[in-house]
């Protein structure tokens, strides 16, 4: 089946969930029940490793956390899952994540895409 990109233009406004996985760990139920304020949970990812960026649970990119106007942001460093690179590893969504909706963007001076602030749309 050969689908032309223009025939899929109507899908461009469909909301998807973009999430960033910080890391994962395995805990017993006993360990989970002992969690409370000041608890420390160490994840499997090193601080200098790129984070997994997923759309609806499917890995699409690797990125790094940045600060943007007092909020967490994400700089995409590399795209994954393209046919030319043999695909990305699959996997669930078991670690911590920060979510948002993909949408239009306004370019910054450095060429970074800045997605709309979800808090700003809630205030309208």
PDB file of C-alpha atoms in Angstrom:
ATOM      1  CA  UNK A   1       0.000   0.000   0.000  1.00  0.00           C
ATOM      2  CA  UNK A   2       1.426   3.366  -1.025  1.00  0.00           C
ATOM      3  CA  UNK A   3       0.147   6.288   1.067  1.00  0.00           C
ATOM      4  CA  UNK A   4       1.054   9.806   0.068  1.00  0.00           C
ATOM      5  CA  UNK A   5       2.047  12.109   2.959  1.00  0.00           C
ATOM      6  CA  UNK A   6      -0.618  14.643   1.945  1.00  0.00           C
ATOM      7  CA  UNK A   7      -3.341  12.048   2.468  1.00  0.00           C
ATOM      8  CA  UNK A   8      -2.353  11.920   6.161  1.00  0.00           C
ATOM      9  CA  UNK A   9      -2.418  15.696   6.767  1.00  0.00           C
ATOM     10  CA  UNK A  10      -5.671  15.392   8.734  1.00  0.00           C
ATOM     11  CA  UNK A  11      -3.762  13.448  11.424  1.00  0.00           C
ATOM     12  CA  UNK A  12      -1.372  16.305  12.209  1.00  0.00           C
ATOM     13  CA  UNK A  13      -3.721  17.804  14.833  1.00  0.00           C
ATOM     14  CA  UNK A  14      -4.272  14.548  16.752  1.00  0.00           C
ATOM     15  CA  UNK A  15      -3.035  14.854  20.359  1.00  0.00           C
ATOM     16  CA  UNK A  16      -0.400  12.335  21.445  1.00  0.00           C
ATOM     17  CA  UNK A  17       1.309  11.835  24.808  1.00  0.00           C
ATOM     18  CA  UNK A  18       5.004  12.749  24.803  1.00  0.00           C
ATOM     19  CA  UNK A  19       6.889  11.367  27.795  1.00  0.00           C
ATOM     20  CA  UNK A  20      10.489  11.290  28.930  1.00  0.00           C
ATOM     21  CA  UNK A  21      11.784   8.299  30.855  1.00  0.00           C
ATOM     22  CA  UNK A  22      14.335   9.177  33.507  1.00  0.00           C
ATOM     23  CA  UNK A  23      15.149   5.575  34.354  1.00  0.00           C
ATOM     24  CA  UNK A  24      13.860   2.382  35.884  1.00  0.00           C
ATOM     25  CA  UNK A  25      14.355   0.248  38.942  1.00  0.00           C
ATOM     26  CA  UNK A  26      12.856  -2.877  40.460  1.00  0.00           C
ATOM     27  CA  UNK A  27      11.499  -2.783  43.979  1.00  0.00           C
ATOM     28  CA  UNK A  28       9.747  -5.372  46.074  1.00  0.00           C
ATOM     29  CA  UNK A  29       6.328  -4.498  47.416  1.00  0.00           C
ATOM     30  CA  UNK A  30       7.939  -4.352  50.872  1.00  0.00           C
ATOM     31  CA  UNK A  31      10.352  -1.662  49.599  1.00  0.00           C
ATOM     32  CA  UNK A  32       7.537   0.318  47.967  1.00  0.00           C
ATOM     33  CA  UNK A  33       5.536   0.276  51.188  1.00  0.00           C
ATOM     34  CA  UNK A  34       8.485   1.777  53.090  1.00  0.00           C
ATOM     35  CA  UNK A  35       8.763   4.781  50.719  1.00  0.00           C
ATOM     36  CA  UNK A  36       7.970   8.163  52.198  1.00  0.00           C
ATOM     37  CA  UNK A  37       9.245  11.723  52.392  1.00  0.00           C
ATOM     38  CA  UNK A  38      13.033  11.854  52.095  1.00  0.00           C
ATOM     39  CA  UNK A  39      13.170   8.346  50.521  1.00  0.00           C
ATOM     40  CA  UNK A  40      15.757   7.949  47.789  1.00  0.00           C
ATOM     41  CA  UNK A  41      15.096   5.682  44.814  1.00  0.00           C
ATOM     42  CA  UNK A  42      18.158   5.121  42.617  1.00  0.00           C
ATOM     43  CA  UNK A  43      17.397   4.538  38.941  1.00  0.00           C
ATOM     44  CA  UNK A  44      19.359   2.483  36.431  1.00  0.00           C
ATOM     45  CA  UNK A  45      20.386   5.415  34.239  1.00  0.00           C
ATOM     46  CA  UNK A  46      23.583   7.414  34.743  1.00  0.00           C
ATOM     47  CA  UNK A  47      23.256  11.208  34.973  1.00  0.00           C
ATOM     48  CA  UNK A  48      25.258  11.740  31.773  1.00  0.00           C
ATOM     49  CA  UNK A  49      23.130   9.329  29.688  1.00  0.00           C
ATOM     50  CA  UNK A  50      20.563  10.645  27.238  1.00  0.00           C
ATOM     51  CA  UNK A  51      16.925  10.169  28.220  1.00  0.00           C
ATOM     52  CA  UNK A  52      14.367   8.197  26.208  1.00  0.00           C
ATOM     53  CA  UNK A  53      11.705  10.335  24.540  1.00  0.00           C
ATOM     54  CA  UNK A  54       8.513   8.452  23.734  1.00  0.00           C
ATOM     55  CA  UNK A  55       5.289   9.213  21.914  1.00  0.00           C
ATOM     56  CA  UNK A  56       2.413   7.070  23.161  1.00  0.00           C
ATOM     57  CA  UNK A  57       4.974   4.692  24.697  1.00  0.00           C
ATOM     58  CA  UNK A  58       7.030   4.254  21.494  1.00  0.00           C
ATOM     59  CA  UNK A  59      10.652   5.507  21.605  1.00  0.00           C
ATOM     60  CA  UNK A  60      11.220   8.227  19.015  1.00  0.00           C
ATOM     61  CA  UNK A  61      14.281  10.124  20.239  1.00  0.00           C
ATOM     62  CA  UNK A  62      16.982  10.649  22.851  1.00  0.00           C
ATOM     63  CA  UNK A  63      17.318  13.928  24.691  1.00  0.00           C
ATOM     64  CA  UNK A  64      18.649  15.846  27.655  1.00  0.00           C
ATOM     65  CA  UNK A  65      16.872  17.810  30.357  1.00  0.00           C
ATOM     66  CA  UNK A  66      17.222  21.583  30.288  1.00  0.00           C
ATOM     67  CA  UNK A  67      15.719  24.455  32.274  1.00  0.00           C
ATOM     68  CA  UNK A  68      13.456  26.787  30.271  1.00  0.00           C
ATOM     69  CA  UNK A  69      11.689  29.735  31.929  1.00  0.00           C
ATOM     70  CA  UNK A  70      11.759  28.057  35.338  1.00  0.00           C
ATOM     71  CA  UNK A  71      10.368  24.764  34.040  1.00  0.00           C
ATOM     72  CA  UNK A  72      11.900  21.491  32.940  1.00  0.00           C
ATOM     73  CA  UNK A  73      12.446  21.247  29.221  1.00  0.00           C
ATOM     74  CA  UNK A  74      13.888  18.738  26.815  1.00  0.00           C
ATOM     75  CA  UNK A  75      16.478  19.188  24.082  1.00  0.00           C
ATOM     76  CA  UNK A  76      16.253  16.487  21.427  1.00  0.00           C
ATOM     77  CA  UNK A  77      19.751  15.217  20.689  1.00  0.00           C
ATOM     78  CA  UNK A  78      19.041  12.359  18.295  1.00  0.00           C
ATOM     79  CA  UNK A  79      16.059  10.707  16.639  1.00  0.00           C
ATOM     80  CA  UNK A  80      15.597   6.947  16.938  1.00  0.00           C
ATOM     81  CA  UNK A  81      13.394   4.313  15.376  1.00  0.00           C
ATOM     82  CA  UNK A  82      14.059   5.240  11.746  1.00  0.00           C
ATOM     83  CA  UNK A  83      14.247   2.425   9.201  1.00  0.00           C
ATOM     84  CA  UNK A  84      17.812   3.442   8.322  1.00  0.00           C
ATOM     85  CA  UNK A  85      19.132   2.742  11.843  1.00  0.00           C
ATOM     86  CA  UNK A  86      17.500  -0.669  12.216  1.00  0.00           C
ATOM     87  CA  UNK A  87      14.756   0.496  14.580  1.00  0.00           C
ATOM     88  CA  UNK A  88      14.696   1.342  18.234  1.00  0.00           C
ATOM     89  CA  UNK A  89      14.417  -1.018  21.141  1.00  0.00           C
ATOM     90  CA  UNK A  90      10.880  -1.549  22.301  1.00  0.00           C
ATOM     91  CA  UNK A  91       9.786  -1.486  25.853  1.00  0.00           C
ATOM     92  CA  UNK A  92       7.186  -0.446  28.288  1.00  0.00           C
ATOM     93  CA  UNK A  93       6.859   2.668  30.297  1.00  0.00           C
ATOM     94  CA  UNK A  94       7.794   1.656  33.829  1.00  0.00           C
ATOM     95  CA  UNK A  95      10.000   4.497  35.000  1.00  0.00           C
ATOM     96  CA  UNK A  96       9.396   8.077  36.014  1.00  0.00           C
ATOM     97  CA  UNK A  97       8.184  10.413  33.309  1.00  0.00           C
ATOM     98  CA  UNK A  98       7.177  13.942  32.538  1.00  0.00           C
ATOM     99  CA  UNK A  99       4.337  14.267  30.065  1.00  0.00           C
ATOM    100  CA  UNK A 100       3.022  16.900  27.729  1.00  0.00           C
ATOM    101  CA  UNK A 101       1.238  17.248  24.451  1.00  0.00           C
ATOM    102  CA  UNK A 102       3.009  17.674  21.157  1.00  0.00           C
ATOM    103  CA  UNK A 103       1.812  20.660  19.200  1.00  0.00           C
ATOM    104  CA  UNK A 104       2.920  23.653  17.207  1.00  0.00           C
ATOM    105  CA  UNK A 105       6.215  25.321  17.943  1.00  0.00           C
ATOM    106  CA  UNK A 106       7.964  28.627  17.866  1.00  0.00           C
ATOM    107  CA  UNK A 107      11.655  28.564  17.046  1.00  0.00           C
ATOM    108  CA  UNK A 108      14.109  29.986  19.548  1.00  0.00           C
ATOM    109  CA  UNK A 109      17.220  31.919  18.650  1.00  0.00           C
ATOM    110  CA  UNK A 110      19.341  28.784  18.895  1.00  0.00           C
ATOM    111  CA  UNK A 111      17.036  26.839  16.585  1.00  0.00           C
ATOM    112  CA  UNK A 112      15.453  24.923  19.472  1.00  0.00           C
ATOM    113  CA  UNK A 113      11.767  24.173  19.054  1.00  0.00           C
ATOM    114  CA  UNK A 114       9.773  25.437  22.002  1.00  0.00           C
ATOM    115  CA  UNK A 115       6.443  23.695  22.486  1.00  0.00           C
ATOM    116  CA  UNK A 116       3.489  25.576  23.961  1.00  0.00           C
ATOM    117  CA  UNK A 117       3.383  25.794  27.758  1.00  0.00           C
ATOM    118  CA  UNK A 118       0.566  23.468  28.931  1.00  0.00           C
ATOM    119  CA  UNK A 119       0.003  25.656  32.013  1.00  0.00           C
ATOM    120  CA  UNK A 120      -0.671  28.665  29.782  1.00  0.00           C
ATOM    121  CA  UNK A 121      -3.427  26.845  27.884  1.00  0.00           C
ATOM    122  CA  UNK A 122      -5.041  25.760  31.176  1.00  0.00           C
ATOM    123  CA  UNK A 123      -5.307  29.400  32.263  1.00  0.00           C
ATOM    124  CA  UNK A 124      -7.280  30.449  29.172  1.00  0.00           C
TER     125      UNK A 124
END
